Amino acid sequence: MAITLDPKVPSGPIAEKWDRHKFAMKLVNPANKRKYTIIVVGTGLAGASAAASLGELGYNVLNFCIQDSPRRAHSIAAQGGINAAKNYQNDGDSVYRLFYDTVKGGDYRSREANVYRLAQLSVNIIDQCVAQGVPFAREYGGLLDNRSFGGAQVSRTFYARGQTGQQLLLGAYQSLMRQVQQKAVRLFPRREMLDVVLVDGKARGIVIRNLMTGAIEKYAGDAVILATGGYGTAYYLSTNAVNSNVTAAWRAHKRGALFANPCFTQIHPTCIPVSGPHQSKLTLMSESLRNDGRVWVPKNKGDRRPPDQIPEDERDYYLERKYPSFGNLVPRDVASRNAKQACDDGRGVGESGLAVYLDFKDAIGRIGVDSIKEKYGNLFQMYQKITDEDPYKVPMRIYPAMHYAMGGLWVDYNLMSTIPGLHVLGEANFSDHGANRLGASALMQGLADGYFVIPYTIGDYLAANPLPKLTIEHDAFKEAADNVQKRIDTLLSVKGAKTIRSIHRELGAVLWDDVGMSRNEAGLRRALERIPKLRDDFWHNVSVPGTPDNLNQSLEYAGRVADYLEFAELLTLDALNRRESCGGHFREESQTPENEALRDDANYSYAAAWEFKGVGKAPELHKEPLVFDEVHLTQRSYK
Amino acid sequence: MRLNLKIWRQAGPAATGHLEDYTADNVSPDMSFLEMLDVVNEGLARLGKDAIAFDSDCREGICGMCSLVVNGVPHGPDRGTTVCQLHMRRFKDGDTITIEPWRALAFPIVKDLVVDRGAFDRIIAAGGFVSVNCGGAPDGNTLPISKEIAEQAMDSAACIGCGACVAACKNASAHLFMSAKISHLALLPQGQVERHHRVMAMIDQADVEGFGSCSNEGECEAVCPKEIPISNIARMTREYVRALLVAGK
Ligand SMILES: Cc1cc2nc3c(=O)[nH]c(=O)nc-3n(C[C@H](O)[C@H](O)[C@H](O)COP(=O)(O)OP(=O)(O)OC[C@H]3O[C@@H](n4cnc5c(N)ncnc54)[C@H](O)[C@@H]3O)c2cc1C
Ligand code: FES
């Protein structure tokens, strides 16, 4: 099958594209919707909002997730907030400004039309969530409150204390459970999707493992939606929940869905530093803290004095110094690289020297402990539990950590992948954030995709593509299920002596060292030699205890690590291919004299979409040229 | 540190379980409780032995997935802390630690320390929502809500649905869990329309699931990792009585 990369961006002025497109799309008659079965994999913000909305429209929805309840999806952990161009603060915000900030923040590597639609829909999201009873923060007059996030000079971030993701997800989850009660949605928790089933080239079903019984189950439908989240845990240590994985996306990739920009990963500047080799994950300290916290390191190398003994004039508030207009609120990629530079320069703090301070002393002096507690209480408490230090008294120590995947399965304007019928939402797709995501924009994107985009575009797909009825008796289901079974049997048969975790940890170290915050040709080539060796090691020496016929968490974990060992090679290859720096992808070969990321628009103004050709075989690169009609490409500056 | 562990092992829902002895060596005080179990499991894997099954996901106290009873206390000894946030600096070299699953009729054991909490989802499905379809919601600021009420609603909405309250209660009552959701929505104007139906439907569903009644012991509040107070239960009771009056029952 020859692959055509058609982004299907509607014609017309950017502000009218989505409205025109909505009008041009075919509709499914309300009475006919019940006849269509839509499979939704994932119950995070993207999956839960999609499943609930499609259920409300009358489709027959099957919804799957790994956790024991849809409410526990990784989205629950999002802390800081969600952006929307409401301009409630009267500070000059608009749909156009949110669009502009997002394209610029992404370092001009996203698709303009998608980003504009996202900014337009942002305002509807807040309204919808308020109507559901999401307890957003309020001002004394009873109106909605906002805070500021990185990469913006307006205050447009809505929040519910430090638990915004939790409250938004519970809103979507409650809507979802209402559809479950009404029998529009059937829920399948503790199920892991392990393959997508194609019939006549179209996505018609999935194969899953029932995590409680080990049974391999098949489900057929008229379309499949993946909302399975990002691949940050490829790096072993990340801020992502430990069950996050690339498996669903990767298996779809192996069936023909192109994977776009895998090297666009986001390393978040403010996380609690690594404390030892036992560490299983890293904890984020929300970006919102940079509203009030000041980042600094000692001016002198190797200054080991405790922070309160370092006088003001011997401190370097390097973000405020280097970027006076954005200060501590520069975008994440800029903040992370600067933290790394300070530590590489021997000015890092803490025992390992791999940390910088985030100091609230001035803010506490200005607005008082109580105000700080009200804004960030749960984050401070979280910090104290992990480090045993009181951040009201001593500055937090923070360091960058792997956090978010901008890359993902390639989708067109309708959020459909290169496999007809297979749609991809939320962090799992690549569409809106270019080479760097701005804070508080992932929640916005997940909910825009699920509440307001897919309900329209899936109807268009179904109405325009009459599909023959089929059941799981079709041969394609048997082939896929056999495939899944074979892989499980192989994993269990290795019976080596190495633990899955030890190999995952090794993979993480390779990616962090050579495909992390700073990348160069030699390092990337080194990683490309090491990853296949690790993969080999895994398939010869891994120990996967237990049996396949019951709850077996080792088997689940082994499957995910096995997929990461294939995926990591693609991630690295993509990083090697892109010989420019942009956003979170910093190639040392391409920087300005001030060590800022230097893009190469002449050669790399495209989305790199990779086609799978076999494990260990060179994938084929397809390019989607990025056209900028609205935003003028410039060297990004936050000075 | 070296610790003696007594861990509940149960092969499956129908199997009989027992406490089994393990030792954890070289435990660092900076490890989290679950990281300590990861290390024990790595040791078992090296011997080709089946890992101890336990649930976790976010490992930062927000998803509600982790669910261990540590020395008889759901989520362990620290107040306002999920077991994934509990750190080993809380224990001493040579300590013996007993680790068991949530125990309640409505939470059947799947394996070892993993239980099925689907009953909580079904309680929410019975009425723990505001019935608004997507699309057509009015502008968010057309509905002012006082800061005080919004904060109170948020206090209740902070529940992570872990089920520790049930595990701590001698009646295995789900009252704290239910009352948190009922309070969150009863406090807000958005929740008013379905206020009476919601409380009745959720309480009825809890009966169907086999949760017990509340006898005001307060154990639930003591173990709640989000420190949700039992004043929520009092509010739920008021809501219930009101609903009965309105329904003329
Ligand atoms: C600590 C933290 C804080 C954050 N804070 C913010 C913030 O303040 N603002 C912001 O905008 N963004 C934030 N983000 C980013 C944001 O939370 C995520 O990008 C977003 O929630 C992803 O949502 P999602 O619906 O795409 O996927 P997820 O929430 O990751 O959901 C994935 C779903 O897919 C299911 N799944 C995965 N694989 C399979 C499979 N193989 N089979 C079956 N089911 C599967 C899972 O069970 C789950 O239900 C934060 C991220 C982290 C880690
Ligand atoms: S693992 Fe998420 S709350 Fe403990």
Coordinates of N, CA and C in Angstrom, one line a residue, chain A residues 53 56 66-74 76-77 79 86 88 126-128 130-144 160-161 163 166-167 170 173-175 177-181 187 190 212 239-244 275 278-284 374 381-382 384-388 451-452 496-497 499 501-502 505 543 545-547 550-554, chain B residues 11 28 30-32 35 38-39 42-46 48-60 62-65 79-82 85 87 89 110-111 114-118 120-122 124-126 128-141 143-147 150-155 157-162 177 181 184-185 188 190 225-227:
Chain A
S53 N -18.6 11.7 24.8 CA -19.3 12.6 23.8 C -19.9 11.7 22.7
E56 N -22.9 10.1 24.1 CA -24.0 11.1 24.1 C -24.7 11.3 22.7
I66 N -6.1 0.4 30.9 CA -5.2 -0.5 31.6 C -5.5 -0.6 33.1
Q67 N -5.8 0.6 33.7 CA -6.0 0.7 35.1 C -7.3 0.0 35.5
D68 N -7.5 -0.1 36.8 CA -8.7 -0.8 37.3 C -10.0 0.1 37.2
S69 N -9.7 1.4 37.0 CA -10.9 2.3 36.7 C -10.4 3.4 35.8
P70 N -11.4 3.9 34.9 CA -11.0 4.9 33.9 C -10.5 6.2 34.6
R71 N -10.9 6.4 35.9 CA -10.5 7.6 36.6 C -9.0 7.7 36.9
R72 N -8.3 6.6 36.8 CA -6.9 6.5 37.2 C -5.9 6.8 36.1
A73 N -6.4 7.1 34.9 CA -5.5 7.3 33.7 C -4.5 8.4 34.1
H74 N -3.4 8.4 33.5 CA -2.3 9.3 33.8 C -2.7 10.8 33.8
I76 N -4.8 12.1 35.3 CA -5.2 12.5 36.7 C -4.1 13.3 37.4
A77 N -2.8 13.1 37.0 CA -1.7 13.6 37.7 C -1.3 15.1 37.2
Q79 N -1.1 18.8 37.0 CA -1.1 19.7 38.2 C -1.6 21.1 37.9
K86 N -9.8 33.0 26.9 CA -11.1 33.6 27.4 C -10.9 35.2 27.5
Y88 N -10.5 36.7 30.1 CA -11.2 37.2 31.3 C -10.4 38.2 32.1
I126 N -13.6 25.3 28.6 CA -13.8 25.8 30.0 C -15.3 25.8 30.3
D127 N -16.1 26.2 29.3 CA -17.5 26.3 29.6 C -18.1 24.9 29.9
Q128 N -17.6 23.9 29.1 CA -18.1 22.6 29.3 C -17.8 22.0 30.6
V130 N -17.0 23.8 33.4 CA -17.7 24.5 34.4 C -19.1 23.8 34.5
A131 N -19.8 23.6 33.4 CA -21.1 23.0 33.4 C -21.1 21.6 34.1
Q132 N -20.0 20.9 34.0 CA -20.0 19.6 34.6 C -19.7 19.7 36.1
G133 N -19.4 20.9 36.6 CA -19.1 21.0 38.0 C -17.7 20.9 38.4
V134 N -16.8 21.1 37.5 CA -15.4 21.1 37.8 C -15.1 22.3 38.7
P135 N -14.5 22.1 39.9 CA -14.4 23.2 40.8 C -13.1 24.1 40.6
F136 N -13.1 24.8 39.5 CA -12.0 25.7 39.2 C -11.8 26.7 40.3
A137 N -10.6 27.2 40.4 CA -10.3 28.3 41.3 C -11.1 29.6 40.9
R138 N -11.6 30.3 42.0 CA -12.4 31.5 41.8 C -11.8 32.7 42.4
E139 N -12.1 33.9 41.9 CA -11.7 35.1 42.6 C -12.8 35.4 43.6
Y140 N -12.5 36.4 44.4 CA -13.5 36.8 45.5 C -14.9 37.1 45.0
G141 N -14.9 37.7 43.8 CA -16.2 38.1 43.2 C -16.9 36.9 42.6
G142 N -16.3 35.7 42.7 CA -17.0 34.5 42.2 C -16.7 34.2 40.7
L143 N -15.9 35.0 40.1 CA -15.6 34.7 38.7 C -14.3 33.8 38.7
L144 N -14.1 33.2 37.5 CA -13.0 32.2 37.3 C -11.6 32.9 37.4
A160 N -7.4 24.2 39.2 CA -8.1 23.8 40.4 C -7.0 23.4 41.3
R161 N -6.6 24.3 42.1 CA -5.4 24.1 43.0 C -4.2 23.5 42.2
Q163 N -4.3 20.5 41.3 CA -4.9 19.2 40.9 C -5.8 19.4 39.7
Q166 N -6.7 16.2 37.7 CA -7.6 15.4 38.4 C -9.0 15.8 38.3
Q167 N -9.2 17.1 38.4 CA -10.6 17.6 38.4 C -11.2 17.6 37.0
L170 N -11.9 13.9 36.3 CA -13.1 13.4 37.0 C -14.4 14.0 36.3
Y173 N -14.7 11.7 33.4 CA -15.0 10.4 33.9 C -16.5 10.3 34.3
Q174 N -16.9 11.3 35.0 CA -18.3 11.3 35.4 C -19.3 11.3 34.2
S175 N -19.0 12.1 33.2 CA -19.8 12.1 32.0 C -19.7 10.7 31.4
M177 N -19.2 7.8 32.9 CA -19.9 6.8 33.7 C -21.4 7.0 33.5
R178 N -21.8 8.2 33.3 CA -23.3 8.5 33.0 C -23.6 7.7 31.7
Q179 N -22.7 7.7 30.7 CA -23.0 7.0 29.5 C -23.0 5.5 29.7
V180 N -22.1 5.1 30.6 CA -22.1 3.7 30.9 C -23.4 3.2 31.5
Q181 N -23.9 4.1 32.4 CA -25.2 3.8 33.1 C -26.3 3.7 32.0
L187 N -17.7 -0.4 29.2 CA -16.4 -0.2 29.8 C -15.6 -1.5 30.0
R190 N -8.8 -2.7 33.0 CA -7.7 -3.8 33.1 C -7.7 -4.6 31.8
M212 N -6.7 -9.4 34.0 CA -7.1 -10.1 35.2 C -7.0 -11.6 35.0
T239 N 8.3 11.8 34.5 CA 7.3 12.2 35.4 C 6.0 11.4 35.1
N240 N 6.0 10.5 34.1 CA 4.8 9.8 33.7 C 4.4 8.7 34.7
A241 N 3.2 8.4 34.8 CA 2.7 7.2 35.6 C 3.5 6.0 35.1
V242 N 3.7 5.0 36.0 CA 4.6 3.9 35.6 C 4.0 2.9 34.6
N243 N 2.7 2.9 34.4 CA 2.1 2.0 33.4 C 2.0 2.7 32.0
S244 N 2.5 3.9 31.9 CA 2.4 4.6 30.6 C 3.3 3.8 29.6
S275 N 17.3 10.6 43.5 CA 18.0 10.4 44.8 C 18.8 9.1 44.9
H278 N 17.5 3.2 43.2 CA 16.2 2.6 43.4 C 15.1 3.3 42.7
Q279 N 15.3 4.5 42.3 CA 14.2 5.4 41.9 C 13.4 4.8 40.8
S280 N 12.1 4.8 40.9 CA 11.2 4.2 39.9 C 10.6 5.3 39.0
K281 N 10.4 6.5 39.5 CA 9.9 7.6 38.7 C 10.3 8.9 39.3
L282 N 10.0 10.0 38.6 CA 10.4 11.3 39.1 C 9.1 12.1 39.2
T283 N 9.1 13.0 40.2 CA 7.9 13.8 40.5 C 8.1 15.2 40.0
L284 N 7.1 15.6 39.3 CA 7.1 17.0 38.8 C 6.7 18.0 39.9
E374 N -2.1 28.3 49.9 CA -3.4 28.2 49.2 C -3.2 27.8 47.7
Q381 N 3.7 20.0 49.9 CA 3.5 18.8 50.7 C 4.2 17.6 50.0
M382 N 3.9 17.5 48.7 CA 4.5 16.4 48.0 C 6.0 16.4 48.0
Q384 N 7.9 17.8 50.3 CA 8.4 17.5 51.6 C 8.4 16.0 51.9
K385 N 7.3 15.3 51.4 CA 7.2 13.8 51.6 C 8.4 13.1 50.9
I386 N 8.8 13.6 49.8 CA 9.8 12.9 49.0 C 11.2 13.2 49.5
T387 N 11.4 14.5 49.8 CA 12.8 14.9 50.1 C 13.0 15.0 51.6
D388 N 12.0 15.1 52.4 CA 12.1 15.3 53.9 C 12.7 16.7 54.2
Y451 N -13.7 16.2 23.1 CA -15.1 16.8 23.2 C -15.5 17.4 21.9
F452 N -14.6 18.0 21.2 CA -15.1 18.9 20.1 C -14.6 18.6 18.7
G496 N 15.6 -16.0 31.2 CA 17.0 -15.6 31.5 C 17.2 -15.2 32.9
A497 N 18.3 -14.5 33.2 CA 18.6 -14.1 34.6 C 18.5 -12.6 34.8
T499 N 16.7 -8.9 35.1 CA 15.3 -8.5 35.3 C 14.9 -7.5 34.3
R501 N 13.3 -4.8 34.7 CA 13.6 -3.4 35.2 C 15.1 -3.0 34.9
S502 N 16.0 -4.0 35.0 CA 17.4 -3.6 34.8 C 17.6 -3.3 33.4
R505 N 16.1 0.1 32.7 CA 16.9 1.1 33.3 C 18.1 1.4 32.4
S543 N 14.2 -12.2 32.3 CA 13.5 -13.2 33.1 C 12.0 -12.6 33.3
P545 N 8.9 -14.0 35.0 CA 8.3 -15.0 35.8 C 6.8 -15.1 35.6
G546 N 6.3 -16.2 36.2 CA 4.8 -16.3 36.2 C 4.2 -17.0 34.9
T547 N 2.9 -17.1 34.9 CA 2.2 -17.8 33.8 C 1.3 -16.7 33.1
N550 N -3.2 -15.6 34.2 CA -3.8 -14.8 35.3 C -3.1 -13.4 35.3
L551 N -3.4 -12.7 36.4 CA -2.8 -11.3 36.5 C -1.3 -11.6 36.6
N552 N -0.5 -11.0 35.6 CA 0.9 -11.2 35.6 C 1.6 -9.9 35.2
Q553 N 1.9 -9.1 36.3 CA 2.4 -7.7 36.0 C 3.8 -7.8 35.4
S554 N 4.6 -8.9 35.6 CA 5.9 -9.0 35.0 C 5.7 -9.1 33.5
Chain B
A11 N -3.2 -16.7 45.0 CA -3.0 -17.0 43.6 C -4.1 -16.4 42.7
S28 N 17.2 1.6 51.4 CA 17.7 3.0 51.6 C 16.5 3.8 52.2
D30 N 15.7 6.7 51.6 CA 15.1 7.5 50.6 C 14.2 6.8 49.7
M31 N 14.2 5.5 49.8 CA 13.3 4.7 48.9 C 11.8 5.0 49.3
S32 N 10.9 4.9 48.3 CA 9.5 4.9 48.7 C 9.2 3.4 49.0
E35 N 9.0 1.3 46.0 CA 10.3 1.0 45.4 C 11.0 -0.1 46.2
D38 N 9.5 -3.1 44.8 CA 10.1 -3.3 43.4 C 11.4 -4.1 43.6
V39 N 12.2 -3.7 44.6 CA 13.5 -4.4 44.8 C 13.3 -5.8 45.2
E42 N 12.4 -7.7 42.1 CA 13.5 -8.0 41.3 C 14.3 -9.2 41.8
G43 N 14.4 -9.3 43.1 CA 15.1 -10.4 43.7 C 14.3 -11.7 43.3
L44 N 13.0 -11.7 43.4 CA 12.2 -12.9 43.1 C 12.4 -13.2 41.6
A45 N 12.4 -12.2 40.8 CA 12.5 -12.4 39.3 C 13.9 -13.1 39.0
R46 N 14.9 -12.7 39.7 CA 16.2 -13.4 39.4 C 16.2 -14.9 39.8
G48 N 13.5 -16.5 39.2 CA 12.4 -17.1 38.4 C 11.1 -17.2 39.1
K49 N 10.9 -16.5 40.2 CA 9.7 -16.7 41.0 C 8.7 -15.6 40.7
D50 N 7.4 -15.9 40.7 CA 6.3 -15.0 40.4 C 6.4 -13.7 41.3
A51 N 6.3 -12.6 40.7 CA 6.4 -11.3 41.5 C 5.1 -11.2 42.4
I52 N 5.3 -10.4 43.4 CA 4.2 -10.1 44.3 C 3.4 -9.0 43.6
A53 N 2.1 -9.3 43.3 CA 1.3 -8.4 42.6 C 0.8 -7.3 43.5
F54 N 1.0 -6.0 43.1 CA 0.4 -4.9 43.8 C 0.1 -3.8 42.8
D55 N -0.9 -2.9 43.0 CA -1.3 -1.9 42.1 C -0.5 -0.6 42.4
S56 N -0.2 0.1 41.3 CA 0.3 1.5 41.4 C 0.4 2.1 40.1
D57 N 0.3 3.4 40.0 CA 0.5 4.0 38.7 C 1.2 5.3 38.8
C58 N 0.6 6.3 39.3 CA 1.2 7.7 39.4 C 2.4 7.7 40.3
R59 N 2.3 7.0 41.4 CA 3.3 7.0 42.4 C 3.6 8.4 42.9
E60 N 2.5 9.2 42.9 CA 2.7 10.5 43.6 C 1.4 10.9 44.3
I62 N -2.0 10.6 43.6 CA -3.2 11.3 43.0 C -4.1 10.3 42.2
C63 N -3.5 9.2 41.8 CA -4.4 8.3 40.9 C -5.3 7.4 41.7
G64 N -4.9 7.1 43.0 CA -5.7 6.2 43.8 C -5.5 4.8 43.5
M65 N -4.5 4.4 42.8 CA -4.3 3.0 42.4 C -3.7 2.2 43.5
R79 N -0.1 10.1 58.3 CA -1.4 10.7 58.0 C -1.3 11.4 56.7
G80 N -2.5 11.5 56.0 CA -2.5 12.2 54.7 C -1.6 11.8 53.7
T81 N -1.3 10.5 53.6 CA -0.2 10.0 52.7 C -0.7 8.7 52.1
T82 N -0.6 8.6 50.8 CA -0.8 7.3 50.1 C 0.4 6.4 50.3
Q85 N 3.5 7.3 48.5 CA 4.3 8.5 49.0 C 5.0 8.2 50.3
H87 N 7.7 6.8 52.7 CA 9.1 6.6 52.4 C 9.7 5.7 53.6
R89 N 12.3 6.0 55.3 CA 12.9 6.6 56.4 C 11.9 6.5 57.6
V110 N -8.1 -9.9 43.4 CA -7.8 -10.4 42.1 C -6.6 -11.3 42.2
K111 N -5.6 -10.8 42.9 CA -4.4 -11.6 43.1 C -3.5 -10.9 44.2
V114 N -3.8 -7.1 45.0 CA -4.6 -6.4 44.1 C -6.1 -6.7 44.2
V115 N -6.9 -5.7 44.4 CA -8.3 -5.9 44.5 C -9.1 -5.2 43.4
D116 N -10.3 -5.6 43.2 CA -11.2 -5.1 42.2 C -12.1 -4.0 42.8
R117 N -12.0 -2.8 42.4 CA -12.8 -1.7 43.0 C -13.8 -1.2 42.0
G118 N -14.2 -2.1 41.1 CA -15.3 -1.7 40.1 C -16.5 -1.2 40.8
F120 N -16.9 1.0 43.0 CA -16.8 2.5 43.1 C -17.3 3.1 41.8
D121 N -16.8 2.5 40.7 CA -17.3 3.1 39.4 C -18.8 3.0 39.2
R122 N -19.3 1.8 39.7 CA -20.8 1.7 39.5 C -21.6 2.6 40.4
I124 N -20.6 5.7 41.1 CA -20.5 7.0 40.4 C -21.5 6.9 39.2
A125 N -21.5 5.8 38.5 CA -22.4 5.6 37.3 C -23.9 5.8 37.8
A126 N -24.2 5.4 39.0 CA -25.6 5.5 39.5 C -26.0 7.0 39.6
G128 N -23.3 10.0 40.3 CA -22.2 10.9 40.6 C -21.8 11.8 39.5
F129 N -22.7 12.5 38.9 CA -22.4 13.4 37.7 C -23.4 14.5 37.6
V130 N -23.1 15.4 36.7 CA -24.1 16.4 36.3 C -24.5 16.0 34.9
S131 N -25.8 15.9 34.6 CA -26.2 15.5 33.3 C -26.2 16.6 32.3
V132 N -25.0 16.9 31.8 CA -24.9 17.9 30.7 C -24.1 17.2 29.6
N133 N -24.8 17.2 28.4 CA -24.1 16.7 27.2 C -23.1 17.7 26.7
C134 N -22.1 17.2 26.0 CA -21.1 18.1 25.4 C -21.8 19.1 24.4
G135 N -21.3 20.3 24.5 CA -21.8 21.3 23.5 C -22.9 22.2 24.2
G136 N -22.9 23.4 23.8 CA -24.0 24.3 24.3 C -23.9 24.8 25.7
A137 N -22.8 24.5 26.4 CA -22.7 25.1 27.7 C -22.6 26.6 27.7
P138 N -23.2 27.3 28.6 CA -23.1 28.8 28.6 C -21.7 29.2 29.1
D139 N -21.3 30.4 28.8 CA -20.0 30.9 29.2 C -19.7 30.7 30.7
G140 N -18.5 30.2 31.0 CA -18.2 29.8 32.3 C -18.4 30.9 33.3
N141 N -18.3 32.2 33.0 CA -18.4 33.3 33.9 C -19.8 33.8 34.1
L143 N -21.9 32.1 35.6 CA -22.3 31.4 36.8 C -21.3 31.7 37.9
P144 N -21.4 32.9 38.5 CA -20.4 33.2 39.6 C -20.6 32.2 40.8
I145 N -19.5 31.8 41.4 CA -19.6 30.9 42.5 C -18.7 31.5 43.6
S146 N -19.1 31.7 44.8 CA -18.3 32.3 45.7 C -17.0 31.5 46.0
K147 N -15.9 32.2 46.2 CA -14.6 31.6 46.4 C -14.7 30.5 47.5
A150 N -16.5 27.5 46.3 CA -15.7 26.7 45.3 C -14.6 26.0 46.1
E151 N -14.0 26.6 47.1 CA -12.9 26.0 47.9 C -13.5 24.7 48.6
Q152 N -14.6 24.9 49.2 CA -15.2 23.8 49.9 C -15.5 22.6 49.0
A153 N -16.1 22.9 47.8 CA -16.4 21.9 46.9 C -15.1 21.2 46.5
M154 N -14.0 22.0 46.3 CA -12.7 21.4 45.9 C -12.2 20.5 47.0
D155 N -12.4 20.9 48.3 CA -12.0 20.0 49.4 C -12.6 18.6 49.3
A157 N -14.0 17.4 46.4 CA -13.7 16.8 45.1 C -12.3 16.2 45.1
A158 N -11.5 16.5 46.1 CA -10.1 16.0 46.1 C -10.0 14.5 46.3
C159 N -11.1 13.8 46.6 CA -11.1 12.4 46.8 C -10.4 11.7 45.6
I160 N -9.5 10.7 45.9 CA -8.9 10.0 44.8 C -9.5 8.6 44.6
G161 N -10.5 8.3 45.3 CA -11.2 7.0 45.1 C -10.4 5.8 45.3
C162 N -9.5 5.8 46.3 CA -8.6 4.7 46.5 C -9.3 3.6 47.2
F177 N -16.4 7.9 50.8 CA -16.2 8.0 49.3 C -17.5 8.7 48.7
K181 N -18.2 12.9 46.9 CA -18.8 13.2 45.6 C -20.1 14.0 45.8
H184 N -19.4 17.5 47.0 CA -18.8 18.3 45.9 C -19.9 18.8 45.0
L185 N -20.8 18.0 44.6 CA -21.9 18.4 43.6 C -23.0 19.1 44.3
L188 N -22.3 22.9 44.8 CA -22.2 23.8 43.6 C -23.6 24.0 43.0
Q190 N -24.3 23.9 39.9 CA -24.4 22.9 38.8 C -25.1 21.6 39.3
P225 N -6.0 9.5 52.6 CA -4.8 10.2 52.2 C -5.0 11.6 51.8
K226 N -6.3 12.0 51.5 CA -6.6 13.4 51.2 C -7.2 14.1 52.4
E227 N -7.3 13.4 53.5 CA -7.8 14.0 54.7 C -9.2 14.6 54.5

